[in-house]
PDB file of C-alpha atoms in Angstrom:
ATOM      1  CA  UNK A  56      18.106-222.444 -85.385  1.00 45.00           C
ATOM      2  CA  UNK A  57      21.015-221.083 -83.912  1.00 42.00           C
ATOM      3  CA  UNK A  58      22.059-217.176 -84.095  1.00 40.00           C
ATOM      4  CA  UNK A  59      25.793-217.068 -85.378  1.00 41.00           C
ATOM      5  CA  UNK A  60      27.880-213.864 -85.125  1.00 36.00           C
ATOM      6  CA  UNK A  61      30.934-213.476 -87.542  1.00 38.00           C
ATOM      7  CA  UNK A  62      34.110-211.577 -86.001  1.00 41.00           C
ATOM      8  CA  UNK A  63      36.303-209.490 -88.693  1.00 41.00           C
ATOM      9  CA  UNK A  64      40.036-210.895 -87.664  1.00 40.00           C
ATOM     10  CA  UNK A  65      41.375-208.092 -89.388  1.00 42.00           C
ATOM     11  CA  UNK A  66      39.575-205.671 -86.220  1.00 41.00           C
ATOM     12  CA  UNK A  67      40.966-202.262 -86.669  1.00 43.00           C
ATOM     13  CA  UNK A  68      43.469-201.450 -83.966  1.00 41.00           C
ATOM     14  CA  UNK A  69      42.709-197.724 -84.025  1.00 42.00           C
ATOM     15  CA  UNK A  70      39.470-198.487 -83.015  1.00 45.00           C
ATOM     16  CA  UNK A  71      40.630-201.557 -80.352  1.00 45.00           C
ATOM     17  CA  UNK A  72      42.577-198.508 -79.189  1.00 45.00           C
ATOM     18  CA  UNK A  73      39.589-196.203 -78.658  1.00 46.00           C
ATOM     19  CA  UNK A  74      37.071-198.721 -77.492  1.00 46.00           C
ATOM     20  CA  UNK A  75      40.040-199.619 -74.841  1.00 43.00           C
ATOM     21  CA  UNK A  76      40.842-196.049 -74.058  1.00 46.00           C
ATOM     22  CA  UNK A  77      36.791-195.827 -73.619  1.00 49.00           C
ATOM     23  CA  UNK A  78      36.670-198.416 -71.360  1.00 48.00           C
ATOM     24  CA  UNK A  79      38.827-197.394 -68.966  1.00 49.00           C
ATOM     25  CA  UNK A  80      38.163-193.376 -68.932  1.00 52.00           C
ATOM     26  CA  UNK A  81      34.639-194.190 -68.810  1.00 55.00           C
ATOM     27  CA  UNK A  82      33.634-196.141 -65.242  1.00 54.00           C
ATOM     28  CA  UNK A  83      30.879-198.524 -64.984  1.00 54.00           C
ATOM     29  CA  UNK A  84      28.168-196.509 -63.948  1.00 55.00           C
ATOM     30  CA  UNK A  85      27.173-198.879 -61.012  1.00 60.00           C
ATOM     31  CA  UNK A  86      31.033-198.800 -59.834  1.00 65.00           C
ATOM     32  CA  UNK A  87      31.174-198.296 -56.182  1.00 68.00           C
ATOM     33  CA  UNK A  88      32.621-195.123 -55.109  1.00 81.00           C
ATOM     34  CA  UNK A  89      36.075-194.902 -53.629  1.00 83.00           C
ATOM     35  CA  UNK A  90      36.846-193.035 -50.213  1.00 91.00           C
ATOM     36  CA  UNK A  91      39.886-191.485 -49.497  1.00 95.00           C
ATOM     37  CA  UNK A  92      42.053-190.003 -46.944  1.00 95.00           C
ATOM     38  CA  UNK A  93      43.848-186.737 -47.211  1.00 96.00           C
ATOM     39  CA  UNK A  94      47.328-187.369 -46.106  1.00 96.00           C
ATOM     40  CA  UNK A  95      48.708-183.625 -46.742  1.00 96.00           C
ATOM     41  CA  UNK A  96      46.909-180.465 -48.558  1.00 97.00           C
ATOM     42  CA  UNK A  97      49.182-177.684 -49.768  1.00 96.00           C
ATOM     43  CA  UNK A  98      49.513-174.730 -52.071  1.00 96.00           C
ATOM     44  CA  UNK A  99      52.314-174.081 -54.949  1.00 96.00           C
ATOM     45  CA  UNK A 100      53.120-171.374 -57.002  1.00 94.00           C
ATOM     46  CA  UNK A 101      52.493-171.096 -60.584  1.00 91.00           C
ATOM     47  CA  UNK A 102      55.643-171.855 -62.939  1.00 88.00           C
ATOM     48  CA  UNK A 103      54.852-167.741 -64.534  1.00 87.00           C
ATOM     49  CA  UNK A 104      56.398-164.838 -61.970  1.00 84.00           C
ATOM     50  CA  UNK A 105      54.032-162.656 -63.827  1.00 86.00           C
ATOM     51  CA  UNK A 106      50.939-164.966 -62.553  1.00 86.00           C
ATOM     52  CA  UNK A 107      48.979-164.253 -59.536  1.00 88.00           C
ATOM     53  CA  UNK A 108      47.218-166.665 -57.590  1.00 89.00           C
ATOM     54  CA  UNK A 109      48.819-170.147 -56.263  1.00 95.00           C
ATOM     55  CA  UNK A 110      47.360-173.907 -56.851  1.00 96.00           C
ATOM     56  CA  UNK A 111      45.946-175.497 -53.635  1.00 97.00           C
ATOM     57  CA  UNK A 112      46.636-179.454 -53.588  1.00 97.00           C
ATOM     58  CA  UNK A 113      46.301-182.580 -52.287  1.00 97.00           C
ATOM     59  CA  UNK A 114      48.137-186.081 -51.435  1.00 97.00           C
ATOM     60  CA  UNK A 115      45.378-188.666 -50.593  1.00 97.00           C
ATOM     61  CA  UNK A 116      45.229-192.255 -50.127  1.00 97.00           C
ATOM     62  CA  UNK A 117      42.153-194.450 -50.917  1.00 95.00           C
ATOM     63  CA  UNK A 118      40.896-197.156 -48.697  1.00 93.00           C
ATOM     64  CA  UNK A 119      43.545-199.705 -50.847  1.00 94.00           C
ATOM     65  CA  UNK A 120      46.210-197.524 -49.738  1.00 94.00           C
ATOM     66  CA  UNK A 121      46.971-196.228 -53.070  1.00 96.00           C
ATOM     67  CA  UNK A 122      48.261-192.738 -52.727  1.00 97.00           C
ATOM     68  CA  UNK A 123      47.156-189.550 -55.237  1.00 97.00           C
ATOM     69  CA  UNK A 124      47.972-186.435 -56.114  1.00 97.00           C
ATOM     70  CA  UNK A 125      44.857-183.707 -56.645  1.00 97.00           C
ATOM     71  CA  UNK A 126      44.716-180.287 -57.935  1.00 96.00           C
ATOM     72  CA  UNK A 127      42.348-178.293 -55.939  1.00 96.00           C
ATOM     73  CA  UNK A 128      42.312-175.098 -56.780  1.00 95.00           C
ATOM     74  CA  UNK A 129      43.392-172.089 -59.078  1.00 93.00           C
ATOM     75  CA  UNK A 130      42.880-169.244 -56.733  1.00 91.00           C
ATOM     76  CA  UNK A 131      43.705-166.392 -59.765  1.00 87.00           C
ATOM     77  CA  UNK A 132      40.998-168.765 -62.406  1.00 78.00           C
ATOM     78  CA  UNK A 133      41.316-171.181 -65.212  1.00 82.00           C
ATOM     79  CA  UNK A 134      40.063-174.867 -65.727  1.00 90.00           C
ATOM     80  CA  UNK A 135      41.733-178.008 -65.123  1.00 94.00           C
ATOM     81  CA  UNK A 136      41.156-181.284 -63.769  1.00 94.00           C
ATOM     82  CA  UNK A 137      40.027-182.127 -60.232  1.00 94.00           C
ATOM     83  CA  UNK A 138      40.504-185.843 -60.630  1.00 95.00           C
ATOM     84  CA  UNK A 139      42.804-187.374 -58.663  1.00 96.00           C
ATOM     85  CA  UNK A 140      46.126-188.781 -60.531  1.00 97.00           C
ATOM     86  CA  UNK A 141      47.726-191.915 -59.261  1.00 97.00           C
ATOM     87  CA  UNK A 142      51.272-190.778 -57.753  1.00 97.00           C
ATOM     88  CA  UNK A 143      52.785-194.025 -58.928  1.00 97.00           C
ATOM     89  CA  UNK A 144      51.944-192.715 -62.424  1.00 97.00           C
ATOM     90  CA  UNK A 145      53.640-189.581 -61.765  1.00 97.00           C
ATOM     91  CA  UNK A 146      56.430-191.217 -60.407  1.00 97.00           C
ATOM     92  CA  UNK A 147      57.078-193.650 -63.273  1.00 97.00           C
ATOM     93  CA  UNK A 148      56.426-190.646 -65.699  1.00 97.00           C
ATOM     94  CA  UNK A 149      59.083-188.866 -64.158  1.00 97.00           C
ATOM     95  CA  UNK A 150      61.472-191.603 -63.699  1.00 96.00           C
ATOM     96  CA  UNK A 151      61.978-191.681 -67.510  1.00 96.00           C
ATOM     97  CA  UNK A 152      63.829-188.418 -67.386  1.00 95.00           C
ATOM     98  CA  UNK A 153      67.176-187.765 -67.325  1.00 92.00           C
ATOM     99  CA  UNK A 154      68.223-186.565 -64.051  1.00 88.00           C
ATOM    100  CA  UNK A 155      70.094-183.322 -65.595  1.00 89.00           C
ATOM    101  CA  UNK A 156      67.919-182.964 -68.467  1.00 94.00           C
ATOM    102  CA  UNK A 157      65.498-179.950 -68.567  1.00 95.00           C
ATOM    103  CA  UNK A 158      61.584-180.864 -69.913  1.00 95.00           C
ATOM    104  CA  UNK A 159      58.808-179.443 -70.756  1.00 95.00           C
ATOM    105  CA  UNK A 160      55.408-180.088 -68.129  1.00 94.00           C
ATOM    106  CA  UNK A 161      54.172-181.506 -71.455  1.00 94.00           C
ATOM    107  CA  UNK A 162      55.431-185.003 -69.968  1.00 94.00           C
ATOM    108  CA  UNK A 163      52.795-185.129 -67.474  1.00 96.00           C
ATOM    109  CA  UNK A 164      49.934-185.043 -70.011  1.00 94.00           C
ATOM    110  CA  UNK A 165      49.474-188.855 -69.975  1.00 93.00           C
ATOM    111  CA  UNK A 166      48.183-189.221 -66.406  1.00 95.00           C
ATOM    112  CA  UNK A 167      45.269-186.995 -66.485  1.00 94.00           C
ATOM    113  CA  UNK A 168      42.198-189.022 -67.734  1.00 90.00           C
ATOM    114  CA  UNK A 169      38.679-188.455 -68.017  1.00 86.00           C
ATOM    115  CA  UNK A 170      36.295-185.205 -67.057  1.00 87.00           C
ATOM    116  CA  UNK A 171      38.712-182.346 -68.022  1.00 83.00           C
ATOM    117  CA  UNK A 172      41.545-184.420 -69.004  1.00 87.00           C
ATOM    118  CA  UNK A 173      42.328-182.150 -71.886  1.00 89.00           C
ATOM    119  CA  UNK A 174      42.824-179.302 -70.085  1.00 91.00           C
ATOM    120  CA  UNK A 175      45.637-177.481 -71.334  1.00 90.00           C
ATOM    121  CA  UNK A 176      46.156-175.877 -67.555  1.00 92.00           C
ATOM    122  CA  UNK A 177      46.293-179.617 -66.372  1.00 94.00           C
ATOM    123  CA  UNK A 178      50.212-179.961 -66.906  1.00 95.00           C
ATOM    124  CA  UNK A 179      51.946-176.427 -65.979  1.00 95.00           C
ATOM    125  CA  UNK A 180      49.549-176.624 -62.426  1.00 95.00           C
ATOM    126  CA  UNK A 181      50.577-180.239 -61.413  1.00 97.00           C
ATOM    127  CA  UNK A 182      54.617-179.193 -62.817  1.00 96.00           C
ATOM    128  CA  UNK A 183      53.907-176.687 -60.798  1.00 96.00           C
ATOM    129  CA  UNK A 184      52.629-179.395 -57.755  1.00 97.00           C
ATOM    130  CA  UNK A 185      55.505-181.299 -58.561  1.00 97.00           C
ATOM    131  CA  UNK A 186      58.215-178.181 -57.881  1.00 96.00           C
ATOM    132  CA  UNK A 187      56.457-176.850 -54.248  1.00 96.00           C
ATOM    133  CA  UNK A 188      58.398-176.868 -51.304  1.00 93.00           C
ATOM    134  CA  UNK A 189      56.995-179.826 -49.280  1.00 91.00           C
ATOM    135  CA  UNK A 190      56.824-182.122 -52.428  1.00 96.00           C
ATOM    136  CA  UNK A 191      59.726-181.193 -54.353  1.00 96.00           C
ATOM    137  CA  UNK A 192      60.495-183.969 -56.731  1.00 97.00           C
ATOM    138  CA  UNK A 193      61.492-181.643 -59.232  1.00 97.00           C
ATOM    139  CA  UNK A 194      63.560-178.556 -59.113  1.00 95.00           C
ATOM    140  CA  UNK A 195      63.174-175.101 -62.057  1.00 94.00           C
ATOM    141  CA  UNK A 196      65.749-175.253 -64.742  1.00 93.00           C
ATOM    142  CA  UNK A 197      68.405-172.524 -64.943  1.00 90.00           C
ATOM    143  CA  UNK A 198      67.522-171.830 -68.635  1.00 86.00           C
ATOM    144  CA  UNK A 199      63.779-170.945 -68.412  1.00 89.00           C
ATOM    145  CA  UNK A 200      61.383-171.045 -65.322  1.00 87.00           C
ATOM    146  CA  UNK A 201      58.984-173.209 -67.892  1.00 92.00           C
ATOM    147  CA  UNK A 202      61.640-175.972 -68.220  1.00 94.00           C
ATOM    148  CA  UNK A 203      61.732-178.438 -64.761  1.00 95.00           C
ATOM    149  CA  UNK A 204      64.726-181.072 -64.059  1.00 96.00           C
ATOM    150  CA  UNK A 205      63.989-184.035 -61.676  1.00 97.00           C
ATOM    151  CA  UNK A 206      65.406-182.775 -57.974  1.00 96.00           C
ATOM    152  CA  UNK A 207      68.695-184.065 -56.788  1.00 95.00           C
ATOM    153  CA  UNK A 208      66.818-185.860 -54.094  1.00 95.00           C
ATOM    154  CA  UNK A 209      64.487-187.063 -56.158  1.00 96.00           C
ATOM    155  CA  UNK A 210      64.274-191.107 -55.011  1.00 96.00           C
ATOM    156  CA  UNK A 211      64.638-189.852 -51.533  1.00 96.00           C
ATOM    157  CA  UNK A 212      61.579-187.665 -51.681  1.00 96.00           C
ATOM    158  CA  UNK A 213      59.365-190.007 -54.071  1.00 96.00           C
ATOM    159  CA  UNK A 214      59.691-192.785 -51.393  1.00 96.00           C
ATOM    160  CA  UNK A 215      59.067-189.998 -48.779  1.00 95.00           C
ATOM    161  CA  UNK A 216      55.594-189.338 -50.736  1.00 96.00           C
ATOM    162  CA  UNK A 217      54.607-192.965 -51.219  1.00 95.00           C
ATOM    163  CA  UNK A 218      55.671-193.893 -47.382  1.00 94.00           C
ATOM    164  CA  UNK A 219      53.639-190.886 -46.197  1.00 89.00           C
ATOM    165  CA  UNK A 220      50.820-191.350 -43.808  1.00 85.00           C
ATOM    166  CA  UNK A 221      48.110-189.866 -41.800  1.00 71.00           C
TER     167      UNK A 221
END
């Protein structure tokens, strides 16, 4: 007798979506841990001139030579994610914005994954990341100091970041 399993065709793609999304936020428990190297560790300041405090981050490259951004630190408090966010990701979020075209840090959302992914700090801090003097690949808008614009040297200083090393 043989066991025979029926598959629905008609799978939900919702839940293809969510078992996907799963998959991928979730590691395999026995996946080998990754070492990396920090290339550069800095502080920015927080997009608010009424905040205190700065962010302390990091540009590190793993033993593939894939190179990350990392939020480190909130010196003033408040939670966000630690994880480290591919800077290609960044990069090709960013490249989708008009070069004179203010945005919101909402646009950065999408690369945070996992443990404290949903952070609602996550964004503004790595805007803010994104805007500090030694990375600057984008630049404050004139209308509002929440609104960012890509830097006028943006390509120059994203192959800058990705050429960087020890």
């Amino acid at each position: 007798m043989t066991n025979k399993t029926s598959v629905n065709k008609n799978t939900d793609s919702k839940q293809e979506q969510r078992a996907t999304k799963k998959a991928i936020n979730e590691p395999d428990k026995k996946e080998v841990k990754t070492t990396f190297k920090t290339l550069y560790k800095g502080h920015a300041k927080k997009l608010s001139p009424k905040a205190e405090g700065h962010i302390t981050f990091q540009l590190i490259e793993d033993d593939k030579g894939v190179k990350y951004l990392q939020l480190l630190e909130n010196t003033s408090g408040g939670v966000f994610s630690k994880l480290p966010v591919p800077l290609q990701l960044i990069l090709s979020t960013l490249e989708k914005q008009q070069q004179d075209k203010p945005f919101k840090s909402s646009i950065v959302k999408d690369v945070f994954t996992g443990k404290g992914s949903k952070s609602a700090n996550n964004t503004s801090f790595m805007i803010a990341v994104l805007r500090a003097e030694d990375i600057e690949l984008l630049i404050s808008s004139e209308n509002s100091q929440f609104l960012s614009k890509l830097s006028p040297n943006f390509k120059a200083k994203a192959k800058q970041l990705l050429a960087k090393k020890v």
